[in-house]
PDB file of C-alpha atoms in Angstrom:
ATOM      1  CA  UNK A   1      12.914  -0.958  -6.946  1.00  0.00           C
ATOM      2  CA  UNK A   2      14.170   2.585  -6.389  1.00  0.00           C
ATOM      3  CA  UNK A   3      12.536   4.244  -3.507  1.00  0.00           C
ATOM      4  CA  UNK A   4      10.914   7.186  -5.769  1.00  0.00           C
ATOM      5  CA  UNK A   5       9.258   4.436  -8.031  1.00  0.00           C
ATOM      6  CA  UNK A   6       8.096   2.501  -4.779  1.00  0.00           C
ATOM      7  CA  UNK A   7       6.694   6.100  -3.556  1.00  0.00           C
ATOM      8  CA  UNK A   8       4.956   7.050  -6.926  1.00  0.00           C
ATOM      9  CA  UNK A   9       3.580   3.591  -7.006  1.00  0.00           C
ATOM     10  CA  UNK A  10       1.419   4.063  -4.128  1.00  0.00           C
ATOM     11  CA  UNK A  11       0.603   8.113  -4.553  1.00  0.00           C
ATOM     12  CA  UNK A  12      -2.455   7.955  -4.892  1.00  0.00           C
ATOM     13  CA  UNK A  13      -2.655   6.253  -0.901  1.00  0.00           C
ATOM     14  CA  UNK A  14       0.042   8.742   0.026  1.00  0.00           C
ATOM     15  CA  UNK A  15      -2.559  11.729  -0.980  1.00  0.00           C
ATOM     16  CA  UNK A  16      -4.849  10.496   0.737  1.00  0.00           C
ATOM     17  CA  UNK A  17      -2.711   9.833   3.573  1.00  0.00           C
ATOM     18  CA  UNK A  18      -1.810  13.541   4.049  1.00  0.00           C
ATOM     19  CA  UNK A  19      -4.529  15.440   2.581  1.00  0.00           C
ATOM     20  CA  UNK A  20      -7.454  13.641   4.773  1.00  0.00           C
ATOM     21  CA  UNK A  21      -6.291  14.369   7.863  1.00  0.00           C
ATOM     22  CA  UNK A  22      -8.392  16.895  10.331  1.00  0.00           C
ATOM     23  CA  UNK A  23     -11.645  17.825   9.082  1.00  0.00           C
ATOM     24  CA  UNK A  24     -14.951  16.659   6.704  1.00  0.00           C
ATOM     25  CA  UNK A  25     -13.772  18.598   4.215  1.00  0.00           C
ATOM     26  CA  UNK A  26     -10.355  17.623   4.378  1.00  0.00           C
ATOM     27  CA  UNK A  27     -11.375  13.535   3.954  1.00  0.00           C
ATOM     28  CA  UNK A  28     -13.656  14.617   0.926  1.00  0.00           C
ATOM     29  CA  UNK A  29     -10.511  16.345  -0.556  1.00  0.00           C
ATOM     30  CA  UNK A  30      -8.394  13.472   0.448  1.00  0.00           C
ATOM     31  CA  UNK A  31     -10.752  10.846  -1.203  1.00  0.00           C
ATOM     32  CA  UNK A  32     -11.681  12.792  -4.845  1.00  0.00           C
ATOM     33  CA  UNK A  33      -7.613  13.522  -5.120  1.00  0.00           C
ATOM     34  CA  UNK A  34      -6.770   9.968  -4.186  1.00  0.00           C
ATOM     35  CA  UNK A  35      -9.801   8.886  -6.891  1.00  0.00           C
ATOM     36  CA  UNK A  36      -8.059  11.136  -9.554  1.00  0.00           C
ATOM     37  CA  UNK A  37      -4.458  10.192  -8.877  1.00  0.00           C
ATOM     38  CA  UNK A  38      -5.325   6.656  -9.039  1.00  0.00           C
ATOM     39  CA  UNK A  39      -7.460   6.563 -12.141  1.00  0.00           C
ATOM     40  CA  UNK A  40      -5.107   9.372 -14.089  1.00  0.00           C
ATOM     41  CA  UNK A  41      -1.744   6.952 -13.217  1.00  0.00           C
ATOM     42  CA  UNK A  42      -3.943   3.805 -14.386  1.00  0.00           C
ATOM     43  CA  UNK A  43      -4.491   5.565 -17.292  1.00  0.00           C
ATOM     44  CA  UNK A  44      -0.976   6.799 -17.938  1.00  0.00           C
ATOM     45  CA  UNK A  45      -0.126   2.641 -17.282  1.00  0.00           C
ATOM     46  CA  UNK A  46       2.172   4.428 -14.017  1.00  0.00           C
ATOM     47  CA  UNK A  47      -0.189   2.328 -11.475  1.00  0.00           C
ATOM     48  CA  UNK A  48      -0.724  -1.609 -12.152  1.00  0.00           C
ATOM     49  CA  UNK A  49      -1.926  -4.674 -10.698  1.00  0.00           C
ATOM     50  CA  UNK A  50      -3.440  -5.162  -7.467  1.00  0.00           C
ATOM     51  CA  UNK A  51      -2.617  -2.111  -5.680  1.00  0.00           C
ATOM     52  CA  UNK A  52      -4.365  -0.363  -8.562  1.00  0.00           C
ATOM     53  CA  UNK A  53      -7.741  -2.171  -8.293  1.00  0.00           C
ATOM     54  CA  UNK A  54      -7.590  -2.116  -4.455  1.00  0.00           C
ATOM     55  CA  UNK A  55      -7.028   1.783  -4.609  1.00  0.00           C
ATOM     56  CA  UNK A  56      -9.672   2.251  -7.446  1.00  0.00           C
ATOM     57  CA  UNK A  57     -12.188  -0.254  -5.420  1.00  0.00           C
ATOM     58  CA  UNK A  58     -11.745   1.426  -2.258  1.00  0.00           C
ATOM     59  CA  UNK A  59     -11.532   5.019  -3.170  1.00  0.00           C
ATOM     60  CA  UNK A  60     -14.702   4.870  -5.475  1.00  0.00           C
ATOM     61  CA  UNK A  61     -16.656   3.098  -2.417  1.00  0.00           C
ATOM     62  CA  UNK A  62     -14.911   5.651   0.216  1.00  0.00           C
ATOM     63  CA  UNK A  63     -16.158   8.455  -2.395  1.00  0.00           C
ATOM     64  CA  UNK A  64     -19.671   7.439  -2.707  1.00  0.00           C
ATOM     65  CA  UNK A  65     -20.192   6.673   0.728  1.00  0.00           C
ATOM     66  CA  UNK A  66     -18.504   9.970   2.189  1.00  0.00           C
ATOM     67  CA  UNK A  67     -19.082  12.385  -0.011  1.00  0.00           C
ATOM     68  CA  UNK A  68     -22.357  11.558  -1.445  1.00  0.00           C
ATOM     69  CA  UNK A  69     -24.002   9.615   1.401  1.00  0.00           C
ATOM     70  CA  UNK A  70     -22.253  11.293   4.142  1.00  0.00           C
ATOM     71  CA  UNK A  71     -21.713   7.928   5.731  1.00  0.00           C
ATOM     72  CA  UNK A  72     -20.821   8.242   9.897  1.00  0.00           C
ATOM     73  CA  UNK A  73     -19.687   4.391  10.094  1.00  0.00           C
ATOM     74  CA  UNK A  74     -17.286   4.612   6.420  1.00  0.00           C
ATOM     75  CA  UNK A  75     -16.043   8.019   7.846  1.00  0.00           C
ATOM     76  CA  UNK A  76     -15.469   6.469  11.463  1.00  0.00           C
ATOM     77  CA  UNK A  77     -13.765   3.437   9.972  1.00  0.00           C
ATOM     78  CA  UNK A  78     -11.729   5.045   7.240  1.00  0.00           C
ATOM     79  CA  UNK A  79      -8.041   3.828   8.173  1.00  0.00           C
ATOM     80  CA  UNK A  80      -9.325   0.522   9.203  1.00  0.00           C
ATOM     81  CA  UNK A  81     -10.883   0.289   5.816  1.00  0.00           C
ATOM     82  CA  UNK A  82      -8.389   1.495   4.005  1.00  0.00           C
ATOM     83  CA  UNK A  83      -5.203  -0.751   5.583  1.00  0.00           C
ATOM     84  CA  UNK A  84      -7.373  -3.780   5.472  1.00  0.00           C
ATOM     85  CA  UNK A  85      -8.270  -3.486   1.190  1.00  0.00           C
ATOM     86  CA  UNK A  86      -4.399  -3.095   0.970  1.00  0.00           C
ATOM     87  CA  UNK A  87      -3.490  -5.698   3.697  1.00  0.00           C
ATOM     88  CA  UNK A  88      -6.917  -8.272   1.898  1.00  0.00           C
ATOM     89  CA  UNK A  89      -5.531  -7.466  -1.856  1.00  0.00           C
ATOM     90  CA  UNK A  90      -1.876  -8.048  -0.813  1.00  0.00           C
ATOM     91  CA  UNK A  91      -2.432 -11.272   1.072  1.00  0.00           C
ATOM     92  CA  UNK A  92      -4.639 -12.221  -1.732  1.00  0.00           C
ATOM     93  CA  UNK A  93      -1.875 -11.739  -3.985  1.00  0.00           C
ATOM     94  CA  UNK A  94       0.307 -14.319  -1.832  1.00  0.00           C
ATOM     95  CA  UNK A  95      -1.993 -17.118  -1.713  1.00  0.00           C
ATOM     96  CA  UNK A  96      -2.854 -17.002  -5.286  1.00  0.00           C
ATOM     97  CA  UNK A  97       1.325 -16.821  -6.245  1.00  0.00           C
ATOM     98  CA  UNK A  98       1.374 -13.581  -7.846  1.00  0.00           C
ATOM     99  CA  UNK A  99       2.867 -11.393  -5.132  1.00  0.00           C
ATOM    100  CA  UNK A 100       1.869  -7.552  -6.081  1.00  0.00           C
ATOM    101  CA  UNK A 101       5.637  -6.965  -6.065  1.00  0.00           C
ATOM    102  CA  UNK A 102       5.919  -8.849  -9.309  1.00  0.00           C
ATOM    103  CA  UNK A 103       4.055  -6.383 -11.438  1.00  0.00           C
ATOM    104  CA  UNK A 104       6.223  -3.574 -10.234  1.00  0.00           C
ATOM    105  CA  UNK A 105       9.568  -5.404 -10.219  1.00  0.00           C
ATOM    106  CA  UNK A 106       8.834  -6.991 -13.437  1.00  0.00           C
ATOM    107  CA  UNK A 107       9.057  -3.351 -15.076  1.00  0.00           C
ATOM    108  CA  UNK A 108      12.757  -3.125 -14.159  1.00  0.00           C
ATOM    109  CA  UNK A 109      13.881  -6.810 -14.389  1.00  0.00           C
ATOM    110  CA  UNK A 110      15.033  -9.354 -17.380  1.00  0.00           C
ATOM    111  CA  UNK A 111      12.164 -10.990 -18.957  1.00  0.00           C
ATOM    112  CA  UNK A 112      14.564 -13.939 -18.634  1.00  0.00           C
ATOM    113  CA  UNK A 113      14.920 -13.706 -14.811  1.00  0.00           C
ATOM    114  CA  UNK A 114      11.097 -13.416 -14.448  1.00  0.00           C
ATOM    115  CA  UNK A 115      10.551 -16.798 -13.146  1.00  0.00           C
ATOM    116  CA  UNK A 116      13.736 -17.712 -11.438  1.00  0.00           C
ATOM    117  CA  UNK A 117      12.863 -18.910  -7.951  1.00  0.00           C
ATOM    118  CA  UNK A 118      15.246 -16.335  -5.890  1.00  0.00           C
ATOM    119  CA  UNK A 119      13.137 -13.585  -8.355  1.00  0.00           C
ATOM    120  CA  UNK A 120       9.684 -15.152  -7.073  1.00  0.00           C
ATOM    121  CA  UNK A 121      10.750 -16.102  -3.034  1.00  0.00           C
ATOM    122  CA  UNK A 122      12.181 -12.096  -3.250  1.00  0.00           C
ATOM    123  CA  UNK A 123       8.727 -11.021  -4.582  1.00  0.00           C
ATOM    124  CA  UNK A 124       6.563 -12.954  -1.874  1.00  0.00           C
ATOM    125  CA  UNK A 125       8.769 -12.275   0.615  1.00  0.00           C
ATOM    126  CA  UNK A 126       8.641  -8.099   0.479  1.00  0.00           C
ATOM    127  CA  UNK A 127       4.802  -8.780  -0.638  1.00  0.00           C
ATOM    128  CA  UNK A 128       4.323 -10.628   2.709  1.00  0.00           C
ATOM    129  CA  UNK A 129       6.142  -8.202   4.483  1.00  0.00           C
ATOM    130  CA  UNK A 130       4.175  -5.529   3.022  1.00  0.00           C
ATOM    131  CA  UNK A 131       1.209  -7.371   3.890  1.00  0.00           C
ATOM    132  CA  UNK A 132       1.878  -7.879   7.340  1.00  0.00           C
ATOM    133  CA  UNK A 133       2.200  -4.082   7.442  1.00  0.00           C
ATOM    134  CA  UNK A 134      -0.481  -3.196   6.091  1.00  0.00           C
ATOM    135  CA  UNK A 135      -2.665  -5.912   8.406  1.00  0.00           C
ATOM    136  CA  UNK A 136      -0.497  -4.417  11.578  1.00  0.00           C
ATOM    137  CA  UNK A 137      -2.139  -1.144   9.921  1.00  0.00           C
ATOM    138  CA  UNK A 138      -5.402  -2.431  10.380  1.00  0.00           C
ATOM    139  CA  UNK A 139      -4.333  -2.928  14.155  1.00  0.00           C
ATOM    140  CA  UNK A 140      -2.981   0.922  14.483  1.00  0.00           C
ATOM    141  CA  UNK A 141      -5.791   2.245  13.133  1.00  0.00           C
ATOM    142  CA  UNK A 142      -8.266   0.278  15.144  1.00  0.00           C
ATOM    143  CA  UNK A 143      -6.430   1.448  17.915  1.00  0.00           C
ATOM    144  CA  UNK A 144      -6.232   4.863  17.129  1.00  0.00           C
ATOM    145  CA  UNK A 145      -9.717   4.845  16.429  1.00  0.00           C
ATOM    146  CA  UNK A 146     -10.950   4.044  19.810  1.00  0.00           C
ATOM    147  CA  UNK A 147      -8.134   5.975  21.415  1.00  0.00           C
ATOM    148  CA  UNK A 148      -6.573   2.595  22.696  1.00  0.00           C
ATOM    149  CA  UNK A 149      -3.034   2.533  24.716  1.00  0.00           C
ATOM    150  CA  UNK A 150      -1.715   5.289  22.832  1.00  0.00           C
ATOM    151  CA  UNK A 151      -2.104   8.921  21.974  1.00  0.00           C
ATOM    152  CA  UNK A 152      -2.899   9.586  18.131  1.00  0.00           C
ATOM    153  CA  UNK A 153       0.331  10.811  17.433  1.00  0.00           C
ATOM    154  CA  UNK A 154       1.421   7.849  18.798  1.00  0.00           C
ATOM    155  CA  UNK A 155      -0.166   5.555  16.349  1.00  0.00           C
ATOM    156  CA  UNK A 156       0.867   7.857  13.630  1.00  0.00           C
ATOM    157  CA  UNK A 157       5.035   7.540  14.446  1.00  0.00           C
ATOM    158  CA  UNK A 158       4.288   3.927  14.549  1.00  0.00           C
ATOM    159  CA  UNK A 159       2.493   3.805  11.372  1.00  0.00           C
ATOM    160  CA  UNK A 160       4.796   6.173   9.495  1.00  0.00           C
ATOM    161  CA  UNK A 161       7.888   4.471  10.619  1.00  0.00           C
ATOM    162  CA  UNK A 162       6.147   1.562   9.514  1.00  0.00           C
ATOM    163  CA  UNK A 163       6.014   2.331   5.990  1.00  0.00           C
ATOM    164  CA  UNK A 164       9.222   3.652   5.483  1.00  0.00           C
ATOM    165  CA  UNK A 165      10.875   1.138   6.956  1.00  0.00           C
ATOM    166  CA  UNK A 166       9.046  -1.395   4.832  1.00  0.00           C
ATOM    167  CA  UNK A 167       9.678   0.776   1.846  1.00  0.00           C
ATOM    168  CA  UNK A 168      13.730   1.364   2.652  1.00  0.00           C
ATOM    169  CA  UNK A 169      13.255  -2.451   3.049  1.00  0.00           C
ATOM    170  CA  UNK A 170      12.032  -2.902  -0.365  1.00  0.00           C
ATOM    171  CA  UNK A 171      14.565  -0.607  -2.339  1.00  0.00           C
ATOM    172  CA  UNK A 172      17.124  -2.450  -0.458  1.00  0.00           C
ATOM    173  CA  UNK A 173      16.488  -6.140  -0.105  1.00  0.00           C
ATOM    174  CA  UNK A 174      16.312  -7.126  -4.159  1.00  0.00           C
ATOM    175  CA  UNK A 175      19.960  -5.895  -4.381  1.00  0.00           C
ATOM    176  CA  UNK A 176      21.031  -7.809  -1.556  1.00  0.00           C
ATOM    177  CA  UNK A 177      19.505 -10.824  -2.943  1.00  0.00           C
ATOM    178  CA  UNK A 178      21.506 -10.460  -6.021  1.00  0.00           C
ATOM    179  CA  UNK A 179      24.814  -9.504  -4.266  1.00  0.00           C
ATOM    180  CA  UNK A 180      24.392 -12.829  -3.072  1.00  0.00           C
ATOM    181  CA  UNK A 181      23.529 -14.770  -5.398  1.00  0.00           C
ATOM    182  CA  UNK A 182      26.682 -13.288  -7.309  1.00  0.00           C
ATOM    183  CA  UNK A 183      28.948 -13.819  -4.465  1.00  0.00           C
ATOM    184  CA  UNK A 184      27.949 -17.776  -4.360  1.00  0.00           C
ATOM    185  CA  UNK A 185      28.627 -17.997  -8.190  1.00  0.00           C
TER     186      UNK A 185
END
């Protein structure tokens, strides 16, 4: 997967990500964009699978319970929320043996290569890495939270570098996998 697909694919966390940052208003924002984005690129069939329906579960609960019932403990608890639906729906997606990766690399792969086994192992393996991530997410944000060890900005760089070193990860790794597989043939 190119890295601009893998970056469109999760927008509508990515608003969110950058536009709720700072103030009430700002998380509000953050949360009705992320809602739109998510349901518009469902619509348009640009979002699929899992990370869809964790986005659209968690930003319609987020919604309700921020900007309608102004709720302290959802508000307080935001980034551990949110990295623990994506960290839940991805491990889900791993035990059940439909890695969220599939839907995604699926859309740029031979039907006929669909269910080779390197195709699979390369789907749960970036899923699982994703995972683990977003769970270590979970982690950062608790921390950052309750001020923990590090400065904000601190779990920020962490979390950042994170994701784009998972994402450069996952443009990367399905070529190398191939490369391979090419050079043993």
């Amino acid at each position: 997967m190119n890295f601009v697909k893998l970056l469109l694919s999760f927008a509508p966390w990515i608003c969110f990500l950058v536009i709720a940052q700072g103030s009430l208003f700002r998380l509000k924002l953050g949360l009705v964009v992320a809602l739109v984005v998510s349901v518009g690129m469902g619509l348009a069939r640009l979002h699929r699978g899992v990370i869809l329906w964790a986005g659209l579960l968690f930003f319609v609960y987020a919604t309700v319970a921020v900007v309608w019932f102004h709720d302290i403990w959802t508000m307080r608890h935001m980034g551990v929320l949110a990295n623990g639906a994506l960290a839940a729906s991805s491990w889900l997606t791993v035990a059940i043996g439909k890695p969220f990766t599939l839907d995604y690399a699926r859309s740029h792969t031979d039907p006929s290569r669909w269910n080779h086994p390197a195709f699979i192992r390369t789907n749960v393996i970036l899923t699982s890495l994703w995972a683990s991530v977003f769970t270590l997410g979970v982690v950062l944000a608790w921390g950052k939270m309750e001020a923990f060890l590090l400065p904000t900005w601190g779990y920020e760089v962490v979390t950042y570098a994170l994701l784009v070193a998972t994402a450069a990860f996952t443009s990367w790794y399905p070529g190398h996998v191939r490369r391979a597989m090419m050079a043993q043939a």
